[in-house]
Short mmCIF file of C-alpha atoms in Angstrom, two decimals:
data_model
loop_
_atom_site.label_atom_id
_atom_site.label_comp_id
_atom_site.label_asym_id
_atom_site.label_seq_id
_atom_site.Cartn_x
_atom_site.Cartn_y
_atom_site.Cartn_z
CA MET A 1 129.45 -58.07 72.83
CA LYS A 2 130.84 -55.19 74.84
CA ASN A 3 130.29 -57.13 78.05
CA ARG A 4 132.06 -60.15 76.54
CA SER A 5 134.91 -57.90 75.52
CA LEU A 6 135.10 -56.55 79.06
CA LEU A 7 135.10 -60.12 80.39
CA PHE A 8 137.96 -61.01 78.03
CA ARG A 9 139.93 -57.95 79.08
CA LEU A 10 139.47 -58.74 82.77
CA ILE A 11 140.59 -62.35 82.28
CA ALA A 12 143.55 -61.24 80.16
CA SER A 13 144.53 -58.61 82.73
CA PHE A 14 144.33 -61.07 85.61
CA SER A 15 146.29 -63.66 83.60
CA VAL A 16 149.04 -61.22 82.63
CA VAL A 17 149.45 -60.00 86.20
CA ILE A 18 149.63 -63.56 87.54
CA MET A 19 152.02 -64.64 84.76
CA VAL A 20 154.34 -61.73 85.47
CA ALA A 21 154.24 -62.55 89.18
CA LEU A 22 155.03 -66.22 88.56
CA LEU A 23 157.85 -65.39 86.14
CA ALA A 24 159.28 -62.99 88.69
CA VAL A 25 159.15 -65.78 91.29
CA PHE A 26 160.85 -68.15 88.81
CA VAL A 27 163.67 -65.71 88.00
CA PHE A 28 164.19 -64.76 91.64
CA THR A 29 164.19 -68.41 92.72
CA SER A 30 166.72 -69.37 90.05
CA TRP A 31 169.02 -66.48 90.87
CA SER A 32 168.80 -66.96 94.61
CA THR A 33 169.34 -70.72 94.24
CA ALA A 34 172.54 -70.16 92.21
CA ALA A 35 173.81 -67.58 94.65
CA GLU A 36 173.01 -69.77 97.63
CA PHE A 37 174.66 -72.77 95.94
CA GLU A 38 177.88 -70.81 95.40
CA ARG A 39 177.87 -69.46 98.93
CA PHE A 40 177.23 -72.91 100.33
CA THR A 41 180.12 -74.44 98.28
CA GLU A 42 182.50 -71.73 99.39
CA HIS A 43 181.45 -72.19 102.99
CA VAL A 44 181.92 -75.99 102.85
CA ASP A 45 185.35 -75.63 101.20
CA ALA A 46 186.44 -73.07 103.77
CA GLN A 47 185.24 -75.28 106.63
CA ARG A 48 187.01 -78.37 105.24
CA ALA A 49 190.23 -76.42 104.69
CA ASP A 50 190.08 -75.13 108.24
CA ASP A 51 189.51 -78.67 109.54
CA LEU A 52 192.41 -79.98 107.43
CA ARG A 53 194.73 -77.20 108.67
CA SER A 54 193.81 -78.02 112.29
CA ALA A 55 194.42 -81.75 111.69
CA LEU A 56 197.83 -81.15 110.07
CA THR A 57 198.78 -78.73 112.87
CA ARG A 58 198.02 -81.44 115.44
CA TYR A 59 199.97 -83.94 113.33
CA TYR A 60 203.04 -81.69 113.27
CA ALA A 61 202.76 -80.97 117.00
CA SER A 62 202.58 -84.69 117.75
CA ALA A 63 205.33 -85.88 115.37
CA GLY A 64 207.64 -82.90 115.72
CA ASP A 65 208.15 -82.71 111.93
CA TRP A 66 206.40 -83.56 108.62
CA THR A 67 207.70 -87.09 108.32
CA GLY A 68 205.01 -89.56 107.17
CA VAL A 69 202.42 -86.92 106.30
CA GLN A 70 202.21 -87.87 102.57
CA PRO A 71 199.77 -90.86 102.95
CA TYR A 72 197.48 -88.81 105.16
CA VAL A 73 197.34 -85.91 102.64
CA LYS A 74 196.76 -88.28 99.75
CA HIS A 75 193.89 -89.94 101.59
CA ILE A 76 192.22 -86.59 102.29
CA SER A 77 192.73 -85.57 98.64
CA HIS A 78 190.93 -88.63 97.36
CA MET A 79 188.10 -88.21 99.84
CA TRP A 80 187.42 -84.57 99.05
CA ASP A 81 188.68 -84.53 95.44
CA TRP A 82 191.28 -81.84 96.15
CA HIS A 83 194.85 -81.25 95.03
CA ILE A 84 196.71 -80.67 98.28
CA ILE A 85 200.32 -79.50 98.61
CA VAL A 86 202.06 -79.03 101.98
CA THR A 87 205.45 -77.29 102.32
CA ASP A 88 207.69 -76.74 105.31
CA ALA A 89 208.79 -73.34 106.61
CA GLU A 90 211.49 -73.09 103.88
CA GLY A 91 209.03 -73.82 101.05
CA THR A 92 210.07 -77.43 100.34
CA VAL A 93 207.16 -79.71 99.43
CA VAL A 94 206.70 -82.35 102.13
CA ALA A 95 203.39 -83.73 100.82
CA ASP A 96 201.75 -83.67 97.38
CA SER A 97 198.56 -85.54 96.69
CA ALA A 98 199.66 -85.78 93.03
CA GLU A 99 203.13 -87.04 94.05
CA GLU A 100 204.78 -84.73 91.52
CA LEU A 101 206.49 -82.03 93.61
CA LEU A 102 207.81 -83.91 96.62
CA GLY A 103 211.17 -82.45 97.78
CA LYS A 104 210.96 -79.51 95.44
CA ARG A 105 210.66 -75.85 96.20
CA TYR A 106 207.10 -74.54 95.80
CA GLY A 107 205.64 -71.06 96.04
CA ALA A 108 202.80 -70.93 93.49
CA ALA A 109 200.66 -67.85 93.19
CA ARG A 110 197.17 -68.11 94.49
CA GLU A 111 194.92 -69.49 91.77
CA PRO A 112 191.23 -68.62 91.46
CA GLY A 113 189.33 -70.83 93.86
CA SER A 114 192.46 -72.00 95.68
CA ILE A 115 193.05 -71.83 99.43
CA VAL A 116 196.46 -70.93 100.91
CA SER A 117 197.03 -71.08 104.66
CA SER A 118 200.10 -71.05 106.94
CA PHE A 119 200.80 -73.34 109.91
CA GLY A 120 201.71 -71.53 113.08
CA ASP A 121 200.74 -67.98 113.88
CA ARG A 122 203.88 -66.76 115.67
CA GLN A 123 206.47 -69.24 114.32
CA PRO A 124 205.37 -70.53 110.88
CA PHE A 125 206.35 -74.17 110.32
CA GLY A 126 204.65 -74.79 106.97
CA VAL A 127 202.11 -73.78 104.29
CA ILE A 128 199.18 -75.71 102.81
CA TYR A 129 197.97 -75.14 99.25
CA ILE A 130 194.58 -76.42 98.19
CA GLU A 131 193.61 -76.22 94.50
CA PRO A 132 190.49 -77.39 92.69
CA GLN A 133 190.94 -80.89 91.30
CA SER A 134 187.84 -80.89 89.09
CA PRO A 135 188.16 -79.61 85.50
CA PRO A 136 187.20 -75.89 85.04
CA GLY A 137 183.43 -75.41 84.82
CA THR A 138 182.54 -78.72 86.44
CA GLU A 139 180.83 -77.08 89.41
CA ARG A 140 179.12 -74.66 87.06
CA ALA A 141 177.90 -77.55 84.96
CA LEU A 142 176.66 -79.30 88.07
CA LEU A 143 174.93 -76.13 89.16
CA ALA A 144 173.37 -75.72 85.71
CA VAL A 145 172.05 -79.29 85.82
CA THR A 146 170.64 -78.68 89.27
CA LEU A 147 169.01 -75.43 88.20
CA ASP A 148 167.61 -77.06 85.08
CA ARG A 149 165.89 -79.63 87.24
CA ILE A 150 164.61 -76.98 89.59
CA GLY A 151 163.57 -74.82 86.65
CA TYR A 152 161.68 -77.75 85.14
CA PHE A 153 159.62 -78.18 88.27
CA LEU A 154 159.17 -74.42 88.58
CA LEU A 155 158.06 -74.17 84.96
CA PHE A 156 155.65 -77.04 85.43
CA GLY A 157 154.30 -75.33 88.55
CA LEU A 158 154.06 -72.05 86.64
CA LEU A 159 151.94 -73.65 83.90
CA VAL A 160 149.68 -75.32 86.45
CA ALA A 161 149.35 -72.07 88.40
CA LEU A 162 148.66 -70.15 85.19
CA ALA A 163 145.88 -72.54 84.21
CA ALA A 164 144.40 -72.32 87.71
CA SER A 165 144.75 -68.53 87.68
CA VAL A 166 142.93 -68.24 84.33
CA ALA A 167 140.09 -70.35 85.69
CA LEU A 168 140.01 -68.28 88.88
CA ALA A 169 140.18 -65.05 86.86
CA TRP A 170 137.24 -66.23 84.73
CA PHE A 171 135.23 -67.05 87.86
CA LEU A 172 136.05 -63.75 89.58
CA SER A 173 135.39 -61.78 86.39
CA ARG A 174 131.96 -63.38 86.08
CA ARG A 175 131.24 -62.52 89.70
CA ILE A 176 132.41 -58.93 89.20
CA LEU A 177 130.48 -58.49 85.95
CA ALA A 178 127.25 -60.05 87.23
CA PRO A 179 126.00 -56.69 88.62
CA VAL A 180 127.05 -55.05 85.34
CA ASP A 181 124.95 -57.58 83.41
CA SER A 182 122.01 -56.92 85.68
CA LEU A 183 122.42 -53.17 85.32
CA ARG A 184 122.79 -53.41 81.52
CA ASN A 185 119.60 -55.46 81.22
CA ALA A 186 117.74 -53.03 83.46
CA VAL A 187 118.96 -50.06 81.38
CA GLN A 188 117.81 -51.76 78.17
CA ARG A 189 114.35 -52.46 79.60
CA LEU A 190 114.19 -48.93 81.00
CA GLY A 191 115.07 -47.55 77.58
CA ALA A 192 112.28 -49.68 76.09
CA GLY A 193 109.79 -47.88 78.34
CA ASP A 194 109.57 -50.11 81.42
CA LEU A 195 110.08 -47.50 84.14
CA THR A 196 109.50 -50.01 86.94
CA GLN A 197 112.97 -51.50 86.46
CA ARG A 198 115.20 -51.59 89.54
CA VAL A 199 118.46 -53.39 90.25
CA GLU A 200 119.39 -55.13 93.48
CA VAL A 201 122.06 -53.39 95.53
CA GLN A 202 124.38 -56.20 96.60
CA ASP A 203 127.27 -54.29 98.17
CA ARG A 204 128.58 -50.82 98.96
CA SER A 205 131.32 -50.75 96.32
CA GLU A 206 131.39 -48.47 93.28
CA LEU A 207 129.04 -50.89 91.50
CA GLY A 208 126.69 -50.72 94.47
CA GLU A 209 126.76 -46.92 94.32
CA LEU A 210 126.05 -47.13 90.57
CA ALA A 211 123.07 -49.40 91.27
CA VAL A 212 121.76 -46.93 93.87
CA ALA A 213 122.18 -44.06 91.37
CA PHE A 214 120.37 -46.06 88.68
CA ASN A 215 117.48 -46.86 91.02
CA ALA A 216 117.22 -43.19 91.98
CA MET A 217 117.22 -42.19 88.32
CA ALA A 218 114.58 -44.80 87.47
CA SER A 219 112.41 -43.62 90.38
CA ALA A 220 112.78 -40.00 89.26
CA LEU A 221 111.87 -40.93 85.67
CA GLN A 222 108.88 -42.92 86.87
CA HIS A 223 107.76 -40.05 89.08
CA ALA A 224 108.27 -37.52 86.26
CA ASN A 225 106.32 -39.73 83.88
CA HIS A 226 103.53 -40.05 86.44
CA VAL A 227 103.52 -36.29 87.01
CA GLN A 228 103.44 -35.66 83.26
CA ARG A 229 100.52 -38.02 82.77
CA GLN A 230 98.76 -36.55 85.76
CA MET A 231 99.39 -33.03 84.52
CA ILE A 232 97.97 -33.84 81.08
CA ALA A 233 94.91 -35.38 82.74
CA ASP A 234 94.55 -32.36 85.06
CA ILE A 235 94.87 -29.87 82.21
CA ALA A 236 92.30 -31.78 80.19
CA HIS A 237 89.97 -31.78 83.18
CA GLU A 238 90.53 -28.09 83.90
CA LEU A 239 89.83 -27.12 80.30
CA ARG A 240 86.85 -29.40 79.92
CA THR A 241 84.55 -27.55 82.34
CA PRO A 242 84.76 -24.01 80.86
CA LEU A 243 84.80 -25.38 77.31
CA SER A 244 81.71 -27.48 78.04
CA ASN A 245 79.95 -24.43 79.49
CA ILE A 246 80.84 -22.29 76.47
CA ARG A 247 79.76 -25.01 74.06
CA GLY A 248 76.50 -25.52 76.00
CA TYR A 249 75.64 -21.80 75.82
CA ILE A 250 76.47 -21.66 72.13
CA GLU A 251 74.27 -24.69 71.38
CA ALA A 252 71.49 -23.21 73.49
CA VAL A 253 71.70 -19.92 71.59
CA ARG A 254 71.81 -21.78 68.25
CA ASP A 255 68.75 -23.85 69.20
CA ARG A 256 67.05 -20.66 70.45
CA VAL A 257 66.67 -22.13 73.91
CA ILE A 258 68.12 -18.93 75.38
CA GLU A 259 68.49 -15.50 73.91
CA PRO A 260 71.92 -14.06 73.07
CA ASP A 261 71.35 -11.22 75.48
CA GLU A 262 73.79 -9.26 77.59
CA GLU A 263 73.67 -11.78 80.44
CA THR A 264 74.52 -14.68 78.12
CA VAL A 265 77.41 -12.76 76.60
CA ALA A 266 78.68 -11.90 80.10
CA THR A 267 78.57 -15.59 81.08
CA LEU A 268 80.49 -16.59 77.95
CA ASP A 269 83.02 -13.84 78.63
CA ALA A 270 83.52 -15.08 82.20
CA GLU A 271 84.13 -18.63 80.98
CA ALA A 272 86.58 -17.36 78.32
CA LEU A 273 88.34 -15.27 80.99
CA LEU A 274 88.65 -18.39 83.17
CA LEU A 275 90.21 -20.25 80.24
CA SER A 276 92.60 -17.36 79.58
CA ARG A 277 93.63 -17.21 83.25
CA LEU A 278 94.25 -20.97 83.30
CA VAL A 279 96.39 -20.81 80.16
CA ASP A 280 98.36 -17.87 81.59
CA ASP A 281 98.96 -19.74 84.86
CA LEU A 282 100.11 -22.83 82.96
CA GLN A 283 102.49 -20.77 80.85
CA GLU A 284 103.91 -19.01 83.91
CA LEU A 285 104.32 -22.32 85.75
CA SER A 286 106.16 -23.79 82.76
CA ILE A 287 108.55 -20.82 82.64
CA VAL A 288 109.23 -21.02 86.37
CA GLU A 289 109.80 -24.79 86.42
CA THR A 290 112.15 -24.73 83.42
CA GLY A 291 114.21 -21.92 84.98
CA GLN A 292 113.63 -19.51 82.10
CA MET A 293 111.92 -16.71 84.00
CA ALA A 294 113.99 -13.51 84.16
CA PHE A 295 114.26 -11.76 87.53
CA ASP A 296 115.15 -8.13 88.13
CA THR A 297 116.77 -8.56 91.55
CA GLN A 298 117.13 -5.29 93.47
CA PRO A 299 117.56 -4.26 97.11
CA GLU A 300 113.97 -3.69 98.23
CA ASP A 301 112.13 -2.56 101.36
CA LEU A 302 110.07 -5.61 102.36
CA SER A 303 107.96 -3.56 104.79
CA GLU A 304 106.69 -1.41 101.94
CA LEU A 305 105.92 -4.51 99.85
CA LEU A 306 103.90 -6.07 102.68
CA ARG A 307 101.92 -2.88 103.34
CA HIS A 308 101.16 -2.49 99.66
CA GLY A 309 99.97 -6.10 99.46
CA LEU A 310 97.62 -5.65 102.42
CA ASP A 311 96.25 -2.43 100.97
CA ALA A 312 95.47 -4.19 97.70
CA THR A 313 93.63 -6.92 99.61
CA ALA A 314 91.77 -4.64 102.01
CA ALA A 315 88.71 -4.14 99.81
CA GLY A 316 88.14 -7.88 99.36
CA ALA A 317 88.71 -8.49 103.07
CA ASP A 318 86.21 -5.79 104.09
CA ALA A 319 83.61 -7.29 101.76
CA CYS A 320 84.03 -10.66 103.48
CA GLY A 321 84.16 -9.21 106.99
CA ILE A 322 87.76 -10.34 107.52
CA HIS A 323 90.21 -8.35 109.63
CA LEU A 324 93.76 -7.81 108.29
CA LYS A 325 96.80 -7.40 110.56
CA LEU A 326 100.42 -6.50 109.90
CA GLN A 327 103.12 -7.43 112.42
CA ILE A 328 106.62 -6.32 111.45
CA PRO A 329 109.53 -4.82 113.42
CA ASP A 330 110.29 -1.12 113.16
CA ALA A 331 113.21 -1.67 110.78
CA LEU A 332 113.71 -4.63 108.53
CA PRO A 333 116.92 -5.00 106.52
CA LEU A 334 116.69 -4.68 102.74
CA VAL A 335 116.11 -7.88 100.80
CA ALA A 336 117.47 -8.96 97.42
CA ILE A 337 114.30 -9.75 95.44
CA ASP A 338 112.33 -9.10 92.29
CA TYR A 339 109.66 -6.80 93.74
CA HIS A 340 106.98 -7.80 91.24
CA ARG A 341 107.47 -11.57 91.67
CA ILE A 342 107.52 -11.55 95.48
CA SER A 343 104.43 -9.30 95.41
CA GLN A 344 102.83 -12.01 93.28
CA VAL A 345 103.73 -14.65 95.90
CA LEU A 346 102.25 -12.51 98.71
CA ARG A 347 99.11 -11.86 96.68
CA ASN A 348 98.64 -15.60 96.00
CA LEU A 349 98.95 -16.39 99.70
CA LEU A 350 96.56 -13.58 100.70
CA ASP A 351 94.01 -14.66 98.08
CA ASN A 352 94.28 -18.23 99.32
CA ALA A 353 93.77 -17.07 102.94
CA LEU A 354 90.74 -14.97 101.98
CA ALA A 355 89.19 -17.93 100.14
CA HIS A 356 89.48 -20.18 103.19
CA THR A 357 88.69 -17.75 106.03
CA GLY A 358 85.09 -17.23 107.04
CA LYS A 359 83.32 -13.99 107.96
CA GLY A 360 84.62 -12.46 111.18
CA GLY A 361 87.99 -14.19 110.87
CA SER A 362 91.38 -12.55 110.61
CA ILE A 363 94.52 -12.72 108.45
CA THR A 364 97.90 -11.75 109.88
CA VAL A 365 100.98 -10.91 107.83
CA ALA A 366 104.25 -10.96 109.81
CA ALA A 367 107.95 -10.72 109.04
CA ALA A 368 111.13 -11.35 111.06
CA ALA A 369 114.83 -11.88 110.42
CA ARG A 370 116.08 -15.48 110.42
CA GLY A 371 119.85 -15.54 109.92
CA ASN A 372 120.60 -14.43 106.37
CA PHE A 373 116.93 -14.46 105.43
CA ILE A 374 113.70 -12.66 106.23
CA GLU A 375 110.78 -14.96 106.97
CA VAL A 376 107.35 -13.74 105.86
CA SER A 377 104.26 -15.51 107.16
CA VAL A 378 100.58 -15.29 106.22
CA SER A 379 98.36 -16.74 108.95
CA ASP A 380 94.58 -17.11 108.89
CA THR A 381 91.89 -18.31 111.27
CA GLY A 382 90.11 -20.32 108.60
CA GLN A 383 89.09 -23.93 108.35
CA GLY A 384 92.63 -25.31 108.24
CA ILE A 385 94.07 -28.10 106.12
CA ASP A 386 93.83 -31.79 106.87
CA ALA A 387 97.16 -33.48 107.70
CA ASP A 388 96.72 -35.89 104.78
CA ASP A 389 96.56 -32.95 102.36
CA LEU A 390 99.56 -30.99 103.68
CA PRO A 391 102.28 -32.91 101.73
CA TYR A 392 100.53 -32.13 98.44
CA ILE A 393 99.39 -28.57 99.03
CA PHE A 394 102.01 -27.13 96.62
CA ASP A 395 101.33 -29.65 93.84
CA ARG A 396 99.77 -28.32 90.65
CA PHE A 397 95.93 -28.42 90.45
CA TYR A 398 95.71 -29.73 94.01
CA ARG A 399 92.86 -28.54 96.23
CA ALA A 400 92.47 -29.49 99.86
CA ASP A 401 88.82 -28.47 99.68
CA ARG A 402 87.28 -30.69 96.95
CA SER A 403 83.99 -28.79 97.10
CA ARG A 404 85.44 -25.55 95.71
CA THR A 405 84.75 -24.84 92.05
CA ARG A 406 87.08 -23.26 89.53
CA ALA A 407 85.15 -20.02 89.71
CA THR A 408 85.72 -19.64 93.42
CA GLY A 409 88.83 -21.71 93.93
CA GLY A 410 91.12 -20.48 91.17
CA SER A 411 93.13 -22.64 88.80
CA GLY A 412 94.88 -24.61 91.51
CA LEU A 413 98.29 -23.36 90.33
CA GLY A 414 98.82 -20.32 92.57
CA LEU A 415 100.69 -22.13 95.35
CA THR A 416 102.74 -24.12 92.83
CA VAL A 417 103.82 -20.94 91.05
CA SER A 418 104.57 -19.27 94.39
CA LYS A 419 106.79 -22.17 95.42
CA GLY A 420 108.75 -21.91 92.17
CA LEU A 421 109.20 -18.13 92.52
CA VAL A 422 110.40 -18.34 96.13
CA GLU A 423 112.85 -21.15 95.42
CA ALA A 424 114.18 -19.25 92.40
CA HIS A 425 115.12 -16.48 94.86
CA GLY A 426 117.02 -18.98 96.98
CA GLY A 427 114.35 -19.20 99.67
CA THR A 428 111.91 -21.82 100.90
CA ILE A 429 108.15 -21.96 101.36
CA SER A 430 106.15 -24.19 103.69
CA VAL A 431 102.87 -24.46 105.57
CA LYS A 432 101.63 -25.46 109.00
CA SER A 433 97.97 -26.01 109.65
CA THR A 434 95.50 -27.38 112.17
CA VAL A 435 91.98 -28.29 111.12
CA GLY A 436 89.47 -25.85 112.63
CA GLN A 437 92.17 -23.40 113.78
CA GLY A 438 93.62 -22.06 110.55
CA SER A 439 96.80 -22.21 108.48
CA ARG A 440 100.14 -20.46 108.43
CA PHE A 441 102.07 -20.18 105.17
CA PHE A 442 105.60 -18.83 105.49
CA PHE A 443 108.41 -18.22 103.00
CA THR A 444 111.93 -16.78 103.17
CA VAL A 445 113.80 -14.29 100.99
CA PRO A 446 117.53 -13.44 101.22
CA ILE A 447 118.75 -10.32 102.99
CA PHE A 448 120.60 -7.90 100.70
CA ARG A 449 124.33 -7.69 101.39
CA GLU A 450 126.37 -4.57 100.75
CA GLU A 451 128.75 -6.44 98.46
CA ASP A 452 125.80 -7.52 96.29
CA SER A 453 125.09 -5.27 93.33
CA PRO A 454 121.73 -5.03 91.57
CA HIS A 455 121.63 -7.27 88.53
CA LYS A 456 119.24 -9.16 86.39
CA SER A 457 119.21 -12.91 86.76
CA GLU A 458 117.40 -15.93 85.51
CA ALA A 459 115.91 -18.70 87.61
#
């Protein structure tokens, strides 16, 4: 109904605009025709009067006086439907087309529409008076009749043009609203749950841009729905393994297959700890992704943070026979970060490097200024990441090495959480890797500016 209403409004708008334009043409044509008619009549009268004056001047020059001019004037009067009076230099009427003033003195005032002209420029020898012979309003009546006829044809043309314009407006409105219909139907189906709906982009107009925006929104909704379903499936899978282990031990204890000794209790505790860590990681990821995590941003010494992170990892690295290196310039500018959260990012990257670097390998932590940011990199000499896995390495629950278990490989959320924490600071995180040569994870954090003041913020 709304679309029909819009169609009606478009047709009505087109029709009104065209009607106003046609009426304007009608009024302008009528006015200009009347004005042109009057100008043309005046021009013709002036030209005839000038011709008559020239003819009478030649007559006087040839005859030497006005004798015999009366028949000539009367003939011209009948031909042009004028009342013509000619006087000599003293004002005595020598010719009168009405034959009423012959021989009399005449000096009438100029009447509206009359023409008065003298014979002879230097030595006047007469005056001609031309007055309208038709009754008052006759020319106006003739003009009105003419305009009525013209107006009739114009009005007929206006009605025909209006009918054609309404039909054209209906056709154009349907063409304009066709993409709107398509978009409306797609929105309705999308609202009903069909996230595969897309609309065809037919042009680059505003409607085309709207179609592009709709397709982008539909794709985002479809991707979000897929991610949500995948996340639910991943969470179910992640929880199933430790829960199955706990349930299996409990059933074994209940059936007296194994004894509830210290080793069994330790195994159950480890599985419960794994569950607790997974739940904590999920909660932290949810807070980061929804932008609700509070940050205590302060100017911090990044060199100290990196040294502290390596010290905390040293024991695990020594146990695995892995050599740690730190490569930083003598003086790094202060950075505007939440010390605890960036330490968590560094720790996640170091733990990931330790898990994928074999005995005798090395891990290098480096930092360098890059414009308004400091870039921190964690490089290892481990097994590397396959090129097919690189685009997904920061996705939740994703593991490039499918053989790693939850006990040794973590929850699969560390890199995802790290990405969210870095981006919440205004930085970026990425990875480069070559299979068999190792990987290099690097992220950026903003340099502290003097005009910045320490404050608490939320992602």
